[in-house]
Tab-separated table of C-alpha atoms in Angstrom:
chain	number	residue	atom	x	y	z
M	67	UNK	CA	0.000	0.000	0.000
M	68	UNK	CA	1.237	3.469	-0.845
M	69	UNK	CA	0.479	6.834	0.650
M	70	UNK	CA	-2.000	9.145	-1.014
M	71	UNK	CA	-0.658	12.626	-1.706
M	72	UNK	CA	-2.809	15.756	-1.666
M	73	UNK	CA	-1.373	18.878	-3.261
M	74	UNK	CA	-2.326	22.470	-2.827
M	75	UNK	CA	-2.513	23.971	-6.307
M	76	UNK	CA	-1.266	27.542	-6.444
M	77	UNK	CA	2.312	27.929	-5.267
M	78	UNK	CA	2.898	24.169	-5.354
M	79	UNK	CA	1.853	22.785	-8.750
M	80	UNK	CA	1.334	26.047	-10.631
M	81	UNK	CA	2.053	29.685	-9.881
M	82	UNK	CA	-0.888	31.998	-10.510
M	83	UNK	CA	-0.190	34.412	-7.674
M	84	UNK	CA	0.678	37.148	-10.162
M	85	UNK	CA	-2.767	36.791	-11.735
M	86	UNK	CA	-4.502	36.932	-8.357
M	87	UNK	CA	-2.479	39.986	-7.444
M	88	UNK	CA	-3.271	41.767	-10.714
M	89	UNK	CA	-6.992	41.043	-10.382
M	90	UNK	CA	-7.235	42.130	-6.740
M	91	UNK	CA	-5.093	45.185	-7.452
M	92	UNK	CA	-7.371	46.255	-10.295
M	93	UNK	CA	-10.423	45.887	-8.057
M	94	UNK	CA	-8.794	47.714	-5.146
M	95	UNK	CA	-7.666	50.589	-7.363
M	96	UNK	CA	-11.190	50.974	-8.734
M	97	UNK	CA	-12.429	51.482	-5.154
M	98	UNK	CA	-9.534	53.662	-4.002
M	99	UNK	CA	-8.268	50.954	-1.651
M	100	UNK	CA	-4.593	50.610	-0.829
M	101	UNK	CA	-3.358	47.148	-1.859
M	102	UNK	CA	0.154	45.727	-2.088
M	103	UNK	CA	1.968	42.391	-2.236
M	104	UNK	CA	2.101	42.111	1.555
M	105	UNK	CA	-1.684	42.234	1.732
M	106	UNK	CA	-1.888	39.872	-1.232
M	107	UNK	CA	0.198	37.299	0.637
M	108	UNK	CA	-2.478	37.203	3.349
M	109	UNK	CA	-4.961	35.930	0.773
M	110	UNK	CA	-3.096	32.710	0.015
M	111	UNK	CA	-5.223	29.637	0.664
M	112	UNK	CA	-8.167	31.816	1.673
M	113	UNK	CA	-11.595	31.710	0.039
M	114	UNK	CA	-12.668	34.437	-2.387
M	115	UNK	CA	-15.131	36.112	-0.010
M	116	UNK	CA	-12.725	35.963	2.928
M	117	UNK	CA	-10.043	37.446	0.672
M	118	UNK	CA	-12.404	40.263	-0.237
M	119	UNK	CA	-12.947	41.061	3.439
M	120	UNK	CA	-9.174	41.351	3.898
M	121	UNK	CA	-8.940	43.671	0.878
M	122	UNK	CA	-11.804	45.759	2.266
M	123	UNK	CA	-10.047	46.330	5.583
M	124	UNK	CA	-8.624	49.514	4.076
M	125	UNK	CA	-11.870	50.537	2.365
M	126	UNK	CA	-13.025	54.015	3.442
M	127	UNK	CA	-16.195	54.381	1.385
M	128	UNK	CA	-19.842	53.848	2.239
M	129	UNK	CA	-20.761	50.501	3.823
M	130	UNK	CA	-21.221	47.730	1.280
M	131	UNK	CA	-24.186	45.376	1.252
M	132	UNK	CA	-23.818	41.628	0.886
M	133	UNK	CA	-24.982	41.903	-2.712
M	134	UNK	CA	-22.393	44.580	-3.472
M	135	UNK	CA	-19.631	42.450	-1.943
M	136	UNK	CA	-20.734	39.452	-3.982
M	137	UNK	CA	-20.611	41.601	-7.118
M	138	UNK	CA	-17.079	42.768	-6.284
M	139	UNK	CA	-15.912	39.193	-5.725
M	140	UNK	CA	-17.435	38.184	-9.063
M	141	UNK	CA	-15.752	41.141	-10.766
M	142	UNK	CA	-12.384	40.069	-9.389
M	143	UNK	CA	-12.923	36.492	-10.500
M	144	UNK	CA	-13.924	37.557	-14.011
M	145	UNK	CA	-10.680	39.516	-14.297
M	146	UNK	CA	-8.685	36.600	-12.875
M	147	UNK	CA	-10.222	34.100	-15.287
M	148	UNK	CA	-9.428	36.335	-18.246
M	149	UNK	CA	-5.811	36.339	-17.118
M	150	UNK	CA	-5.890	32.552	-16.679
M	151	UNK	CA	-7.015	32.124	-20.271
M	152	UNK	CA	-3.400	32.627	-21.316
M	153	UNK	CA	-2.103	29.693	-19.267
M	154	UNK	CA	-0.635	26.746	-21.166
M	155	UNK	CA	1.292	23.512	-20.473
M	156	UNK	CA	4.602	25.388	-20.552
M	157	UNK	CA	3.528	27.169	-17.355
M	158	UNK	CA	4.223	23.936	-15.444
M	159	UNK	CA	7.878	23.170	-14.873
M	160	UNK	CA	9.424	19.971	-16.202
M	161	UNK	CA	10.445	19.160	-12.627
M	162	UNK	CA	6.842	19.222	-11.419
M	163	UNK	CA	5.521	17.279	-14.401
M	164	UNK	CA	8.254	14.608	-14.182
M	165	UNK	CA	7.821	14.216	-10.412
M	166	UNK	CA	4.058	13.758	-10.714
M	167	UNK	CA	4.601	11.182	-13.453
M	168	UNK	CA	7.082	9.280	-11.272
M	169	UNK	CA	4.740	9.282	-8.280
M	170	UNK	CA	1.893	7.961	-10.443
M	171	UNK	CA	4.174	5.256	-11.838
M	172	UNK	CA	5.023	4.168	-8.293
M	173	UNK	CA	1.336	3.733	-7.507
M	174	UNK	CA	0.653	6.801	-5.396
M	175	UNK	CA	-2.861	8.178	-5.568
M	176	UNK	CA	-2.774	11.930	-6.166
M	177	UNK	CA	-5.332	14.602	-5.347
M	178	UNK	CA	-5.711	18.366	-5.331
M	179	UNK	CA	-6.826	20.167	-2.169
M	180	UNK	CA	-7.296	23.831	-3.086
M	181	UNK	CA	-9.549	26.672	-1.982
M	182	UNK	CA	-9.701	27.887	-5.584
M	183	UNK	CA	-12.957	27.488	-7.490
M	184	UNK	CA	-10.937	27.551	-10.711
M	185	UNK	CA	-8.782	24.509	-9.956
M	186	UNK	CA	-10.198	22.274	-12.683
M	187	UNK	CA	-9.914	24.995	-15.313
M	188	UNK	CA	-6.284	25.661	-14.385
M	189	UNK	CA	-5.356	21.970	-14.418
M	190	UNK	CA	-7.059	21.518	-17.760
M	191	UNK	CA	-5.266	24.509	-19.311
M	192	UNK	CA	-1.832	23.310	-18.205
M	193	UNK	CA	-2.497	19.698	-19.189
M	194	UNK	CA	-2.310	18.150	-15.722
M	195	UNK	CA	-5.888	17.170	-14.941
M	196	UNK	CA	-5.330	13.507	-15.845
M	197	UNK	CA	-2.580	13.188	-13.228
M	198	UNK	CA	-5.060	13.492	-10.359
M	199	UNK	CA	-7.426	10.850	-9.039
M	200	UNK	CA	-9.523	13.387	-7.123
M	201	UNK	CA	-10.012	17.145	-6.925
M	202	UNK	CA	-11.313	18.896	-3.828
M	203	UNK	CA	-11.631	22.643	-4.313
M	204	UNK	CA	-13.596	25.755	-3.465
M	205	UNK	CA	-16.680	24.369	-5.186
M	206	UNK	CA	-17.185	21.564	-2.661
M	207	UNK	CA	-16.246	23.183	0.644
M	208	UNK	CA	-17.896	25.667	2.959
M	209	UNK	CA	-14.815	26.516	5.043
M	210	UNK	CA	-11.370	27.446	3.777
M	211	UNK	CA	-7.972	26.701	5.266
M	212	UNK	CA	-6.855	26.511	8.068
M	213	UNK	CA	-10.051	24.480	8.433
M	214	UNK	CA	-9.256	20.914	7.281
M	215	UNK	CA	-12.425	20.429	5.208
M	216	UNK	CA	-10.770	20.638	1.776
M	217	UNK	CA	-8.233	17.948	2.668
M	218	UNK	CA	-10.769	15.712	4.410
M	219	UNK	CA	-12.946	15.896	1.296
M	220	UNK	CA	-9.953	14.984	-0.866
M	221	UNK	CA	-9.330	11.883	1.272
M	222	UNK	CA	-13.028	11.014	1.026
M	223	UNK	CA	-12.955	11.328	-2.764
M	224	UNK	CA	-9.854	9.124	-2.890
M	225	UNK	CA	-11.575	6.564	-0.694
M	226	UNK	CA	-8.798	6.535	1.907
M	227	UNK	CA	-8.550	7.421	5.586
M	228	UNK	CA	-7.089	10.866	6.407
M	229	UNK	CA	-4.233	9.364	8.383
M	230	UNK	CA	-2.896	7.669	5.267
M	231	UNK	CA	-2.520	10.977	3.407
M	232	UNK	CA	0.311	13.441	3.088
M	233	UNK	CA	-0.282	17.056	2.085
M	234	UNK	CA	2.107	19.274	0.131
M	235	UNK	CA	1.549	22.937	0.974
M	236	UNK	CA	3.237	26.324	0.596
M	237	UNK	CA	1.103	28.271	3.099
M	238	UNK	CA	1.001	28.259	6.895
M	239	UNK	CA	-2.794	27.959	6.809
M	240	UNK	CA	-2.463	24.881	4.620
M	241	UNK	CA	0.003	23.238	6.994
M	242	UNK	CA	-2.375	23.948	9.883
M	243	UNK	CA	-5.248	22.423	7.909
M	244	UNK	CA	-3.233	19.299	7.113
M	245	UNK	CA	-2.267	18.769	10.751
M	246	UNK	CA	-5.844	19.359	11.894
M	247	UNK	CA	-6.957	16.687	9.408
M	248	UNK	CA	-4.503	14.226	10.953
M	249	UNK	CA	-2.337	14.136	7.842
M	250	UNK	CA	1.419	14.366	7.335
M	251	UNK	CA	2.358	17.920	6.323
M	252	UNK	CA	5.103	18.583	3.777
M	253	UNK	CA	6.107	22.207	3.333
M	254	UNK	CA	7.491	23.978	0.283
M	255	UNK	CA	8.138	27.618	-0.530
M	256	UNK	CA	6.933	30.120	2.048
M	257	UNK	CA	5.825	27.369	4.451
M	258	UNK	CA	9.318	25.852	4.611
M	259	UNK	CA	10.100	27.831	7.756
M	260	UNK	CA	6.969	26.658	9.587
M	261	UNK	CA	7.845	24.481	12.557
M	262	UNK	CA	4.576	22.519	12.326
M	263	UNK	CA	5.616	20.899	9.049
M	264	UNK	CA	6.692	17.254	9.250
M	265	UNK	CA	8.983	17.528	6.217
M	266	UNK	CA	10.430	20.392	4.196
M	267	UNK	CA	11.206	20.233	0.481
M	268	UNK	CA	14.029	22.311	-0.929
M	269	UNK	CA	12.914	21.293	-4.418
M	270	UNK	CA	9.636	19.795	-5.605
M	271	UNK	CA	11.470	16.751	-6.934
M	272	UNK	CA	12.664	15.958	-3.387
M	273	UNK	CA	9.141	14.651	-2.785
M	274	UNK	CA	10.069	11.483	-4.655
M	275	UNK	CA	12.821	10.795	-2.093
M	276	UNK	CA	10.554	10.800	0.965
M	277	UNK	CA	9.581	7.295	2.046
M	278	UNK	CA	5.790	7.170	2.066
M	279	UNK	CA	4.979	3.476	2.580
M	280	UNK	CA	2.453	2.624	5.282
């Protein structure tokens, strides 16, 4: 038996942070709201509506109704999806693609655990959707990370118990969610300095060197 591996999407498999930043920045500028990369980093792994609330912390205009907030979130997503339309297979590194192929060859079951509602579209555009046995994303959860729901759903879709899963994450909130789900947490990127991680990857390909037998 082999471990099942659940990957966060953005910042781990693909890098769309620049598109998120551009879309949120455009929205913030239209409302006269200060927005920078530091604020943008707080949105990682967070749902769209929760991200909007963070962006609106510096909003100084008239109070916004729930309908107005929903419209703003939709406006941001429309802009983001237009930017995503330019994504292609070359946007995934050879290292990531080769490592996923090796893990599949070894018999690992792979899943996505992402707060994004655009996960399937992104995976389809970059030619990776067939690598994954299950996708848990913002369309099937009600609570975003650090709540463990997205990872627990991924395990459910894979048909395995949470304790048999490892999670690969680049955000502190994602590591917290993995640990709360009772899963092994592997950190990359910004999460590499987080002491709660069970393993740290210097390179994505290092994942293939971690022993993940039951």
